[in-house]
Amino acid sequence: HAQPDGAALLTGTVKSASGGANLAGVTVTATGANGQVAATAESDENGQGKLPLPAGNYVLRLEVAGYEPGSVPDAKSPGQGLE
């Protein structure tokens, strides 16, 4: 997939809070300070996710069946991995 102009990849691994297992099929939504959705991705079979985002701060929302939704309140792009 092509990245938007000025975007970097925000990458990370989605893990279970209870056991630390990598979680596949998690929908990760990045919302900017303006409240607009900037990007959405789904974690792969290894729990890996990639979001092409312009530099800035984002709230990441994580959702998958069987788990309570979670969030990362101050994710930074570019070049910062999340776990």
Short mmCIF file of C-alpha atoms in Angstrom, two decimals:
data_model
loop_
_atom_site.label_atom_id
_atom_site.label_comp_id
_atom_site.label_asym_id
_atom_site.label_seq_id
_atom_site.Cartn_x
_atom_site.Cartn_y
_atom_site.Cartn_z
CA HIS A 1 0.00 0.00 0.00
CA ALA A 2 1.22 3.48 -0.80
CA GLN A 3 1.69 5.88 2.08
CA PRO A 4 0.09 9.34 1.98
CA ASP A 5 2.51 12.23 1.37
CA GLY A 6 4.39 13.12 4.55
CA ALA A 7 3.31 9.91 6.30
CA ALA A 8 5.47 7.53 8.25
CA LEU A 9 4.56 4.05 9.40
CA LEU A 10 3.50 3.69 13.02
CA THR A 11 4.11 0.02 13.78
CA GLY A 12 3.48 -2.21 16.74
CA THR A 13 2.38 -5.53 18.14
CA VAL A 14 -1.04 -6.00 19.72
CA LYS A 15 -0.82 -8.21 22.82
CA SER A 16 -3.26 -9.52 25.38
CA ALA A 17 -3.02 -7.59 28.65
CA SER A 18 -3.68 -10.73 30.65
CA GLY A 19 -1.22 -13.19 29.12
CA GLY A 20 0.93 -11.23 26.68
CA ALA A 21 -0.11 -13.36 23.70
CA ASN A 22 -0.01 -11.65 20.30
CA LEU A 23 -3.55 -10.93 19.03
CA ALA A 24 -4.56 -11.28 15.38
CA GLY A 25 -7.54 -9.54 13.79
CA VAL A 26 -7.53 -6.51 16.08
CA THR A 27 -8.94 -3.36 14.46
CA VAL A 28 -6.69 -0.40 15.29
CA THR A 29 -8.12 3.07 14.62
CA ALA A 30 -5.96 6.20 14.90
CA THR A 31 -7.80 9.44 15.69
CA GLY A 32 -6.08 12.82 15.46
CA ALA A 33 -6.42 15.79 17.81
CA ASN A 34 -9.25 17.12 15.61
CA GLY A 35 -11.32 14.00 16.36
CA GLN A 36 -11.08 12.76 12.78
CA VAL A 37 -10.09 9.17 11.98
CA ALA A 38 -6.64 9.36 10.38
CA ALA A 39 -6.10 5.65 9.61
CA THR A 40 -7.43 2.18 10.35
CA ALA A 41 -5.63 -1.16 10.13
CA GLU A 42 -6.01 -4.74 11.33
CA SER A 43 -3.31 -6.74 13.10
CA ASP A 44 -1.98 -9.74 11.17
CA GLU A 45 -1.64 -13.36 12.34
CA ASN A 46 1.39 -12.36 14.46
CA GLY A 47 -0.37 -9.39 16.09
CA GLN A 48 1.63 -6.92 13.95
CA GLY A 49 -0.03 -3.72 12.78
CA LYS A 50 1.01 -0.79 10.57
CA LEU A 51 -0.66 2.59 10.23
CA PRO A 52 0.53 5.19 7.69
CA LEU A 53 0.19 8.49 9.60
CA PRO A 54 1.48 12.04 9.21
CA ALA A 55 3.69 13.23 12.08
CA GLY A 56 1.64 14.04 15.15
CA ASN A 57 -0.10 12.66 18.22
CA TYR A 58 -2.95 10.19 17.98
CA VAL A 59 -5.34 8.20 20.14
CA LEU A 60 -5.31 4.55 19.09
CA ARG A 61 -8.44 2.50 19.72
CA LEU A 62 -8.11 -1.29 19.66
CA GLU A 63 -11.11 -3.57 19.18
CA VAL A 64 -11.53 -7.32 18.71
CA ALA A 65 -14.30 -9.78 19.58
CA GLY A 66 -13.94 -11.36 23.01
CA TYR A 67 -11.98 -8.47 24.57
CA GLU A 68 -12.89 -5.12 26.08
CA PRO A 69 -11.90 -2.26 23.71
CA GLY A 70 -8.60 -0.63 24.65
CA SER A 71 -6.79 2.56 23.80
CA VAL A 72 -3.36 4.15 23.66
CA PRO A 73 -4.00 7.81 24.51
CA ASP A 74 -0.79 9.48 23.27
CA ALA A 75 0.71 7.53 20.36
CA LYS A 76 3.29 9.48 18.36
CA SER A 77 4.12 9.18 14.67
CA PRO A 78 6.56 8.87 12.91
CA GLY A 79 8.94 6.08 13.74
CA GLN A 80 7.75 5.11 17.22
CA GLY A 81 6.88 1.45 17.73
CA LEU A 82 4.13 0.49 20.17
CA GLU A 83 3.71 -2.63 22.26
#
